[in-house]
PDB file of C-alpha atoms in Angstrom:
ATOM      1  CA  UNK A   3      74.659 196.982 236.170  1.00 97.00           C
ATOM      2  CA  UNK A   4      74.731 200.610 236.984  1.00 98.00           C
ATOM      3  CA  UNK A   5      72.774 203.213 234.900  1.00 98.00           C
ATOM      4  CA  UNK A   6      73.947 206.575 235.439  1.00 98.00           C
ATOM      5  CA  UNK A   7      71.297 208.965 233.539  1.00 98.00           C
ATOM      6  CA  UNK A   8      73.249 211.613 231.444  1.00 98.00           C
ATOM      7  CA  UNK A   9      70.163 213.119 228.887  1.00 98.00           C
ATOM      8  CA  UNK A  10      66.566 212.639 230.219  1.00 98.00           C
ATOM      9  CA  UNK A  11      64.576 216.181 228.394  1.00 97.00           C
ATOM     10  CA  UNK A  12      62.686 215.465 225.164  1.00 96.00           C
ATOM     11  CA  UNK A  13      63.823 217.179 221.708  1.00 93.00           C
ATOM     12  CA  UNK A  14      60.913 220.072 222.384  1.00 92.00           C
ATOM     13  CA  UNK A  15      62.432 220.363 226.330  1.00 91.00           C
ATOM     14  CA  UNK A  16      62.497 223.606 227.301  1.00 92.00           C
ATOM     15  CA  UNK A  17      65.672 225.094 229.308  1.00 88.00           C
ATOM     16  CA  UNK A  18      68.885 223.593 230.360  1.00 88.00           C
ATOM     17  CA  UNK A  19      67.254 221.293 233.270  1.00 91.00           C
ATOM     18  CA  UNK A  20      67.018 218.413 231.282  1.00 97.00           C
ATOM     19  CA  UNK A  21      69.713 217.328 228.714  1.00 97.00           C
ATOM     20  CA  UNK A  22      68.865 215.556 225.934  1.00 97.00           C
ATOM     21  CA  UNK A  23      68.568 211.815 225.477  1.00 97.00           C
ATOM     22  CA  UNK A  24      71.804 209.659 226.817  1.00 98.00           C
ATOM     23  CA  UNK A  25      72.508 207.018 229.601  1.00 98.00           C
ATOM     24  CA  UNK A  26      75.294 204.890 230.805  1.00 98.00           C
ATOM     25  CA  UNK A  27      75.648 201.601 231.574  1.00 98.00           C
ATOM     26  CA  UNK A  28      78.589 200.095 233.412  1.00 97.00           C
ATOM     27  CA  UNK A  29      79.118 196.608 234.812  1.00 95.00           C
ATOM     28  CA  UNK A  30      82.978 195.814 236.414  1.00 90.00           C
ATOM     29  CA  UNK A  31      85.264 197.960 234.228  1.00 91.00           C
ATOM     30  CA  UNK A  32      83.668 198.571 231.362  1.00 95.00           C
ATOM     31  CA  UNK A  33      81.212 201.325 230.134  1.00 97.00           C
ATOM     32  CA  UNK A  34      78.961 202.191 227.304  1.00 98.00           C
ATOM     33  CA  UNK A  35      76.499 204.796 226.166  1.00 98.00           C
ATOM     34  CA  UNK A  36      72.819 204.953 224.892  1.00 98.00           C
ATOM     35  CA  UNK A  37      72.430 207.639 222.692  1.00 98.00           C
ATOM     36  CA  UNK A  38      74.475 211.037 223.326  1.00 98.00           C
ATOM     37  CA  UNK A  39      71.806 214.147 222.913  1.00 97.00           C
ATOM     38  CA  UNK A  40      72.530 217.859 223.278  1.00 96.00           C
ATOM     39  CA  UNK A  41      74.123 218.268 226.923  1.00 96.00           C
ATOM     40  CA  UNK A  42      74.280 214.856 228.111  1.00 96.00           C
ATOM     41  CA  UNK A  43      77.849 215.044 226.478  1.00 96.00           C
ATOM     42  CA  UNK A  44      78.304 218.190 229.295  1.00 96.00           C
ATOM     43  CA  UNK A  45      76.878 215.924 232.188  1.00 97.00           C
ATOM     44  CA  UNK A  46      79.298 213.146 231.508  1.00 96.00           C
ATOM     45  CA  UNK A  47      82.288 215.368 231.161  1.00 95.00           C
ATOM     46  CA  UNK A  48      80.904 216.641 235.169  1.00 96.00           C
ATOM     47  CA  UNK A  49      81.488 213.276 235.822  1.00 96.00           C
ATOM     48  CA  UNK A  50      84.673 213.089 234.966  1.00 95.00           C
ATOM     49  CA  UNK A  51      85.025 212.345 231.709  1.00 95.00           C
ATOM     50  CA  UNK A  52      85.175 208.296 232.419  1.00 94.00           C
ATOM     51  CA  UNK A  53      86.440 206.228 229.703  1.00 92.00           C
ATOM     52  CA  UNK A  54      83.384 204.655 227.578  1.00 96.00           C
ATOM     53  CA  UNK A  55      84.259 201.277 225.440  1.00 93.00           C
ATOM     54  CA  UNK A  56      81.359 202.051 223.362  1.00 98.00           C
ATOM     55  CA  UNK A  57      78.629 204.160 222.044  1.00 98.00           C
ATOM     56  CA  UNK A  58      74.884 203.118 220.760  1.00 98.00           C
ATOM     57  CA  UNK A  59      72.676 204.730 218.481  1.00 98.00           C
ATOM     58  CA  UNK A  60      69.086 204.129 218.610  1.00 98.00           C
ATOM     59  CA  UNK A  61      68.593 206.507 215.463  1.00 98.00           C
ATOM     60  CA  UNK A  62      69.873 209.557 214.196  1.00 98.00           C
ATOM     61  CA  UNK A  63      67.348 212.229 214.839  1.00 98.00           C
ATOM     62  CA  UNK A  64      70.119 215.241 216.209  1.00 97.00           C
ATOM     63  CA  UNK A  65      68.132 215.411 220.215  1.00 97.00           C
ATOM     64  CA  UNK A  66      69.991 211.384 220.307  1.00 98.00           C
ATOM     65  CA  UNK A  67      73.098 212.454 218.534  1.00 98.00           C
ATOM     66  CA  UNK A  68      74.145 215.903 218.443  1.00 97.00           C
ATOM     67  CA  UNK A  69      76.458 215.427 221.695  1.00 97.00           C
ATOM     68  CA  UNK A  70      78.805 213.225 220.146  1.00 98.00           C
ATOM     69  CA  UNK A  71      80.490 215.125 217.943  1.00 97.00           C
ATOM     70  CA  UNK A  72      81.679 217.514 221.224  1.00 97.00           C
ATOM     71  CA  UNK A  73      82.424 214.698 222.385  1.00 97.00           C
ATOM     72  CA  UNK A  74      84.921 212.828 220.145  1.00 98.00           C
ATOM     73  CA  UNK A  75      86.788 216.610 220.068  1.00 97.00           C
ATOM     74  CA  UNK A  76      87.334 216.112 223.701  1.00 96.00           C
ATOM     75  CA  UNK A  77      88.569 212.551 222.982  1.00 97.00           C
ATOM     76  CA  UNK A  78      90.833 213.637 220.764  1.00 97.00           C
ATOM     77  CA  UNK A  79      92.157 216.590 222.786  1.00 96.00           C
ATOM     78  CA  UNK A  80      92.971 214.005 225.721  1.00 96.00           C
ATOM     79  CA  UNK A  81      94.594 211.612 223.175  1.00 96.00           C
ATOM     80  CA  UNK A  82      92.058 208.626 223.904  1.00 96.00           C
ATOM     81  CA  UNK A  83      91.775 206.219 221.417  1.00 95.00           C
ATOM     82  CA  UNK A  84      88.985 205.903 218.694  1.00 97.00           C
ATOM     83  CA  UNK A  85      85.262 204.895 220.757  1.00 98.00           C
ATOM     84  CA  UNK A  86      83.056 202.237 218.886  1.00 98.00           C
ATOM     85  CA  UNK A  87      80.191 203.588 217.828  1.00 98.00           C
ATOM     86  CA  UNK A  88      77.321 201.321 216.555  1.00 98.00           C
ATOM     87  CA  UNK A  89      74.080 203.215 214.951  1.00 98.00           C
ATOM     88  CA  UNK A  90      71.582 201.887 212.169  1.00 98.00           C
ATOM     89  CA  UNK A  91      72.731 203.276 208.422  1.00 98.00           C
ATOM     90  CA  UNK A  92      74.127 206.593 208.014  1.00 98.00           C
ATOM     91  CA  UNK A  93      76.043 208.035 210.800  1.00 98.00           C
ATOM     92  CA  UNK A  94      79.216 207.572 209.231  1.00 98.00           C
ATOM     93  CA  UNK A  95      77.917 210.252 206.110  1.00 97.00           C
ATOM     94  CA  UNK A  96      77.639 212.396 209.102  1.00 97.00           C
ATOM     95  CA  UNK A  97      80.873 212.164 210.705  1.00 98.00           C
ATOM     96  CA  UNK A  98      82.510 212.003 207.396  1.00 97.00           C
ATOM     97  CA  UNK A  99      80.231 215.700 206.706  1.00 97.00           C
ATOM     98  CA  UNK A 100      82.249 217.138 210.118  1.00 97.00           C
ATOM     99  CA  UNK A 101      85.772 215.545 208.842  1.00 97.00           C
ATOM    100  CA  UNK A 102      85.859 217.311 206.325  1.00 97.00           C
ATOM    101  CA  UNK A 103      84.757 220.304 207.275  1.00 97.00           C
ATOM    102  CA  UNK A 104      87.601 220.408 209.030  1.00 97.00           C
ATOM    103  CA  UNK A 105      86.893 219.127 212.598  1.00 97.00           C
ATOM    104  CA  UNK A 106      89.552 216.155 214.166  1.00 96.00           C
ATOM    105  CA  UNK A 107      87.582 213.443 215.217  1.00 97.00           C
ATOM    106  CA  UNK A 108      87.469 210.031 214.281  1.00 97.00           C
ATOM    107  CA  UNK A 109      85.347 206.869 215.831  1.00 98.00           C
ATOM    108  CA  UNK A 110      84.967 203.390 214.850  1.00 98.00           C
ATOM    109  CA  UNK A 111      82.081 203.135 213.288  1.00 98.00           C
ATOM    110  CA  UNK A 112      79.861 199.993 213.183  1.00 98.00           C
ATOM    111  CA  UNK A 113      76.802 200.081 210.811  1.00 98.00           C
ATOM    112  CA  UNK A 114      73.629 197.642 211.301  1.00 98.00           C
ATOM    113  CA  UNK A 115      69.566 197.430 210.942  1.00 98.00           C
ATOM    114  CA  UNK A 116      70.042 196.226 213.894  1.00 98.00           C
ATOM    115  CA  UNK A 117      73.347 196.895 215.904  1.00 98.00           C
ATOM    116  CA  UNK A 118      75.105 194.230 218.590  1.00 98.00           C
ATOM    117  CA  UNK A 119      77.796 194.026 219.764  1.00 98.00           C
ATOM    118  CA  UNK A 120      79.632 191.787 223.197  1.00 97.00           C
ATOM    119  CA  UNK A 121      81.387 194.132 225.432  1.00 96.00           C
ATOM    120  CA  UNK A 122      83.034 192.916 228.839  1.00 95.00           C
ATOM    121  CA  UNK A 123      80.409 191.070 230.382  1.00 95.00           C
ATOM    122  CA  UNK A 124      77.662 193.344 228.652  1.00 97.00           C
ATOM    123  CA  UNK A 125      75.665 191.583 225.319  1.00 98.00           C
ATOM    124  CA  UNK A 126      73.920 194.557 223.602  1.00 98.00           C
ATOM    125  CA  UNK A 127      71.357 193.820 220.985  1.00 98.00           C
ATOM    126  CA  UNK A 128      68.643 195.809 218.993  1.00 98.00           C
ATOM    127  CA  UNK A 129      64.775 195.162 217.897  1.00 98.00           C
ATOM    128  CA  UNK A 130      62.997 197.821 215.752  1.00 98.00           C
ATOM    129  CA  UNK A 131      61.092 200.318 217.167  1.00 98.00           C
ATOM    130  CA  UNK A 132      58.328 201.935 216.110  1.00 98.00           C
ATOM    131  CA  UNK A 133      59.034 205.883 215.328  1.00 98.00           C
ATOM    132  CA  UNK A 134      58.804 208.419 212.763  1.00 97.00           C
ATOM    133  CA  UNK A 135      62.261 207.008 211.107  1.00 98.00           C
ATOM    134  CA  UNK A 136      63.996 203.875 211.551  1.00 98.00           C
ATOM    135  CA  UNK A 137      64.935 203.655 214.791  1.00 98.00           C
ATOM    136  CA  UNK A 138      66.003 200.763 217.065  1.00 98.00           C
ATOM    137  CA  UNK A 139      65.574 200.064 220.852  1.00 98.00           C
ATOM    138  CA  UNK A 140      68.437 198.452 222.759  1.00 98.00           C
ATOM    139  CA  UNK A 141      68.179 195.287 225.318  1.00 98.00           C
ATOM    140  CA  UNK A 142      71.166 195.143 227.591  1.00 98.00           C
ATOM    141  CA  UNK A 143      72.023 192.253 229.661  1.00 98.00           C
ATOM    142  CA  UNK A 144      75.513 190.831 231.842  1.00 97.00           C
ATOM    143  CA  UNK A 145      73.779 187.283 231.646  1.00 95.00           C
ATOM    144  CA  UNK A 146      71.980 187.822 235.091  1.00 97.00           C
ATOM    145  CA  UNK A 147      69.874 190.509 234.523  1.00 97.00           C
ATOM    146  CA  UNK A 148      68.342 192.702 231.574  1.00 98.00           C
ATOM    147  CA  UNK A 149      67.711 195.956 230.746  1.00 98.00           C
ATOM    148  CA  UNK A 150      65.262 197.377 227.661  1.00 98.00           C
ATOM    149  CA  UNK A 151      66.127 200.815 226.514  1.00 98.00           C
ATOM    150  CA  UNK A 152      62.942 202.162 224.249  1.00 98.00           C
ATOM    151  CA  UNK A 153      64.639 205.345 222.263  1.00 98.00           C
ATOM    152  CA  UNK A 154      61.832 206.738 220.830  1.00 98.00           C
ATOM    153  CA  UNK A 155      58.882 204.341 219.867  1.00 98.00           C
ATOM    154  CA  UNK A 156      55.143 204.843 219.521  1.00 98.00           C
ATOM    155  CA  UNK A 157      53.431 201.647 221.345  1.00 97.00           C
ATOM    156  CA  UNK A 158      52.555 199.252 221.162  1.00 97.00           C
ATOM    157  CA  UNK A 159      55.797 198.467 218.898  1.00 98.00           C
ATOM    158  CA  UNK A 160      55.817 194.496 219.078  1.00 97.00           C
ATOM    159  CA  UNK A 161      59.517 193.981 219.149  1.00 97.00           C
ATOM    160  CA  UNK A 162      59.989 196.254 222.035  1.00 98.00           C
ATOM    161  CA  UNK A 163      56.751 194.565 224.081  1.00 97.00           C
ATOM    162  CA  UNK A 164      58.416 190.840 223.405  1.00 97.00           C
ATOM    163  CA  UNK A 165      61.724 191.751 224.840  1.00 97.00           C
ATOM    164  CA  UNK A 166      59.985 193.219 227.790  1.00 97.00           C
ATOM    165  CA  UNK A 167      58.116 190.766 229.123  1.00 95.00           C
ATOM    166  CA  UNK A 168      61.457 189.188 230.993  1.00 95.00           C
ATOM    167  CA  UNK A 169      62.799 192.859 231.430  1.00 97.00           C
ATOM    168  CA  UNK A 170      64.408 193.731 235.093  1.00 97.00           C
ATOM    169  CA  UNK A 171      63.947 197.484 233.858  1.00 97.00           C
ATOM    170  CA  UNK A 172      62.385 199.063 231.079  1.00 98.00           C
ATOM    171  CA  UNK A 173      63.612 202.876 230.339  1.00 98.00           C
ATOM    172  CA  UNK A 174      61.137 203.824 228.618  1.00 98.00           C
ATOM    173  CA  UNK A 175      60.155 207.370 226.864  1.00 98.00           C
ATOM    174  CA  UNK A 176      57.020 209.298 227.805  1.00 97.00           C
ATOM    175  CA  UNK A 177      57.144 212.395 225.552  1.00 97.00           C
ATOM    176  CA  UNK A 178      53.426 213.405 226.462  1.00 96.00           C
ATOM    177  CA  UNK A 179      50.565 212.563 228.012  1.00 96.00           C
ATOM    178  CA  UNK A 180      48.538 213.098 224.770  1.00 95.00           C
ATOM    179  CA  UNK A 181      49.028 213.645 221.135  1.00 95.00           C
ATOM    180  CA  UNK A 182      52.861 212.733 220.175  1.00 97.00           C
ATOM    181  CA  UNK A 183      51.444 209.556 218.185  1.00 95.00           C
ATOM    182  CA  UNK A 184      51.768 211.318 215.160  1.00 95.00           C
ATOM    183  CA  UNK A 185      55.372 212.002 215.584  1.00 96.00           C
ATOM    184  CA  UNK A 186      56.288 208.497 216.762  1.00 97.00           C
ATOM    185  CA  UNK A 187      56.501 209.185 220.094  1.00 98.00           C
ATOM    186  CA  UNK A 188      54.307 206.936 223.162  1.00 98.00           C
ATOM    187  CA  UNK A 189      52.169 209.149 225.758  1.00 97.00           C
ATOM    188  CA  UNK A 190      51.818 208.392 229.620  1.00 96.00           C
ATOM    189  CA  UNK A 191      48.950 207.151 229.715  1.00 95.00           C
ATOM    190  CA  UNK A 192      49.262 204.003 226.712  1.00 96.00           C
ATOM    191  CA  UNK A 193      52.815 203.388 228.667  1.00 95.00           C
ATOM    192  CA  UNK A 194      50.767 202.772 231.670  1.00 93.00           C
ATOM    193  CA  UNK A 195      48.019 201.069 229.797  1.00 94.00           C
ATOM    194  CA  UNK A 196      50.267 198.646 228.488  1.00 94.00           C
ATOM    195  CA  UNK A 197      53.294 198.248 230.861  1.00 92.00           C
ATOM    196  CA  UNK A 198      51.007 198.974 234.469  1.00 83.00           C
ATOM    197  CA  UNK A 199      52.859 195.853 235.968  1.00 78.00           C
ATOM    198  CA  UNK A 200      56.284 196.561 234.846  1.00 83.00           C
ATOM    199  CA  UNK A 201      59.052 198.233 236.289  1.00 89.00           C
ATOM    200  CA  UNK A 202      59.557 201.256 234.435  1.00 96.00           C
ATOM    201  CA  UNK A 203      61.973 204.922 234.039  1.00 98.00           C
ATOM    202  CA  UNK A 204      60.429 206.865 232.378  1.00 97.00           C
ATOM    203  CA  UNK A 205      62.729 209.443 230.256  1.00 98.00           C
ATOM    204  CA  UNK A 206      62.528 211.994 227.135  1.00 98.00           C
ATOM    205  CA  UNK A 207      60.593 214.347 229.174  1.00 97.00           C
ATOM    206  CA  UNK A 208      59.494 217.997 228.251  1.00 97.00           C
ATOM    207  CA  UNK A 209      61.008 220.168 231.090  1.00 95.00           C
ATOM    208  CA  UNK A 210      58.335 222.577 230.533  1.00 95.00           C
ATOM    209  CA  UNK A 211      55.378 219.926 231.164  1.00 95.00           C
ATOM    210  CA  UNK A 212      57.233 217.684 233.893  1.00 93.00           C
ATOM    211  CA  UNK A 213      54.384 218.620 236.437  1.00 94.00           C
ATOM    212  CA  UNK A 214      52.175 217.181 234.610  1.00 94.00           C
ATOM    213  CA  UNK A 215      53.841 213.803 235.007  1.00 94.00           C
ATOM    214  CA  UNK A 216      51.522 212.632 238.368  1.00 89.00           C
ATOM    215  CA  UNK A 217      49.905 209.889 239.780  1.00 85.00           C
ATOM    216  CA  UNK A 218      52.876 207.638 238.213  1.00 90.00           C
ATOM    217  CA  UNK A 219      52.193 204.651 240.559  1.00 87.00           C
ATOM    218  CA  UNK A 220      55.095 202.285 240.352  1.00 89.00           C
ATOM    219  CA  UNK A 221      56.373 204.213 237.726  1.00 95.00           C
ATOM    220  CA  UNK A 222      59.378 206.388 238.537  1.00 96.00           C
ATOM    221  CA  UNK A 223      60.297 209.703 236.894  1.00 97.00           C
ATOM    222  CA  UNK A 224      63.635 210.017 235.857  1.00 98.00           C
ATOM    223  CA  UNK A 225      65.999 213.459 236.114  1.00 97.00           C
ATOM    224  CA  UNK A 226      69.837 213.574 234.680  1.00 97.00           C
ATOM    225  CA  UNK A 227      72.180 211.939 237.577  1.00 97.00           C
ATOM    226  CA  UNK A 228      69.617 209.719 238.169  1.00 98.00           C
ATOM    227  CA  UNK A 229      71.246 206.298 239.249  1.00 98.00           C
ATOM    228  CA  UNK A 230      70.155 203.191 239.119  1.00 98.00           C
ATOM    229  CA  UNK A 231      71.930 199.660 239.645  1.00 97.00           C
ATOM    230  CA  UNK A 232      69.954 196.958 238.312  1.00 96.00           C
TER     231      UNK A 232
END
């Protein structure tokens, strides 16, 4: 599996260094997204605009979501057809709000407490996380190997540590090193506390505190392009 990152800043990042929160996943001919934040909508059009079977949601918080919307406009304007898009409850009351306000875009939209779906060789499933609103995290696998993708979570979130402990990669957000509890977000140091023998992205990083991010061990720091084959 290839990750290409397209978002990796936080919702407070400062600047345009950093889009907001989005990666993609390919394996043989098929592609899919993880969340589509401010931006990372920009970076994937830079990459060519590649043609993406589906889109996941991990919640609905606009720094995970506002990039879609530019995004099925561009669809439209190169006549694709309709992307899959699977989020928990309620995106569809927002992309009915920008219908009919009079934008053209349209998506097939797939509506779950906790969203799945088969695509290609890719099985995509969800286990709560633990944030401010309902959110979900996303486990990827192509049957050989498996990837956990956090969104944002406060841990220790149990579901999140369970599907982890077999994990090739966890992407994992680090909005802080201290103090983002409170808005359901996990610091650097409890991520290392709790995942020190894992291996571990870490994303959803405030441009404007990045160099703060040091003595990350095994850890690695990720930046939008970031690659990653798994």
């Amino acid at each position: 599996m290839k990750i290409t990152f397209l978002g990796t800043g936080s919702g407070s990042t400062v600047g345009s260094r950093r889009a907001k929160s989005s990666i993609m996943i390919s394996e043989g001919g098929d592609s899919i997204i993880l969340d589509m934040g401010n931006g990372a909508n920009s970076n994937l059009e830079d990459l060519g605009f590649p043609d993406i079977n589906s889109v996941f949601l991990t919640h609905l918080h606009i720094d995970h979501i506002n990039g879609i919307f530019d995004y099925l406009v561009q669809r439209k304007i190169r006549r694709m057809n309709d992307v899959k898009i699977y989020s928990p409850p309620g995106f569809s009351k927002l992309l009915n709000t920008y219908k009919d306000i009079g934008n053209n875009i349209s998506a097939e939209v797939y509506e779950s407490n906790l969203p799945k779906a088969k695509i290609g060789n890719l099985e995509v499933y969800s286990v709560e996380a633990c944030h401010a609103i309902y959110a979900v995290a996303y486990v990827v696998t192509n049957g050989e190997k498996k990837i956990v993708y956090s969104g944002d979570t406060s841990e220790p979130c149990e579901g999140i540590i369970e599907e982890s402990k077999d994990a090739d990669l966890i992407i994992h957000e680090a909005t802080c090193i201290e103090g983002c509890e409170i808005y359901g977000h996990t610091p650097l140091p409890k991520l290392k506390e709790i995942f020190n023998k894992k291996r571990i992205i870490i994303t959803h990083i405030p441009s404007q505190i990045e160099d703060k991010y040091s003595n990350l061990g095994d850890f690695i720091l990720a930046f939008d392009g970031l690659i990653w084959n798994v």
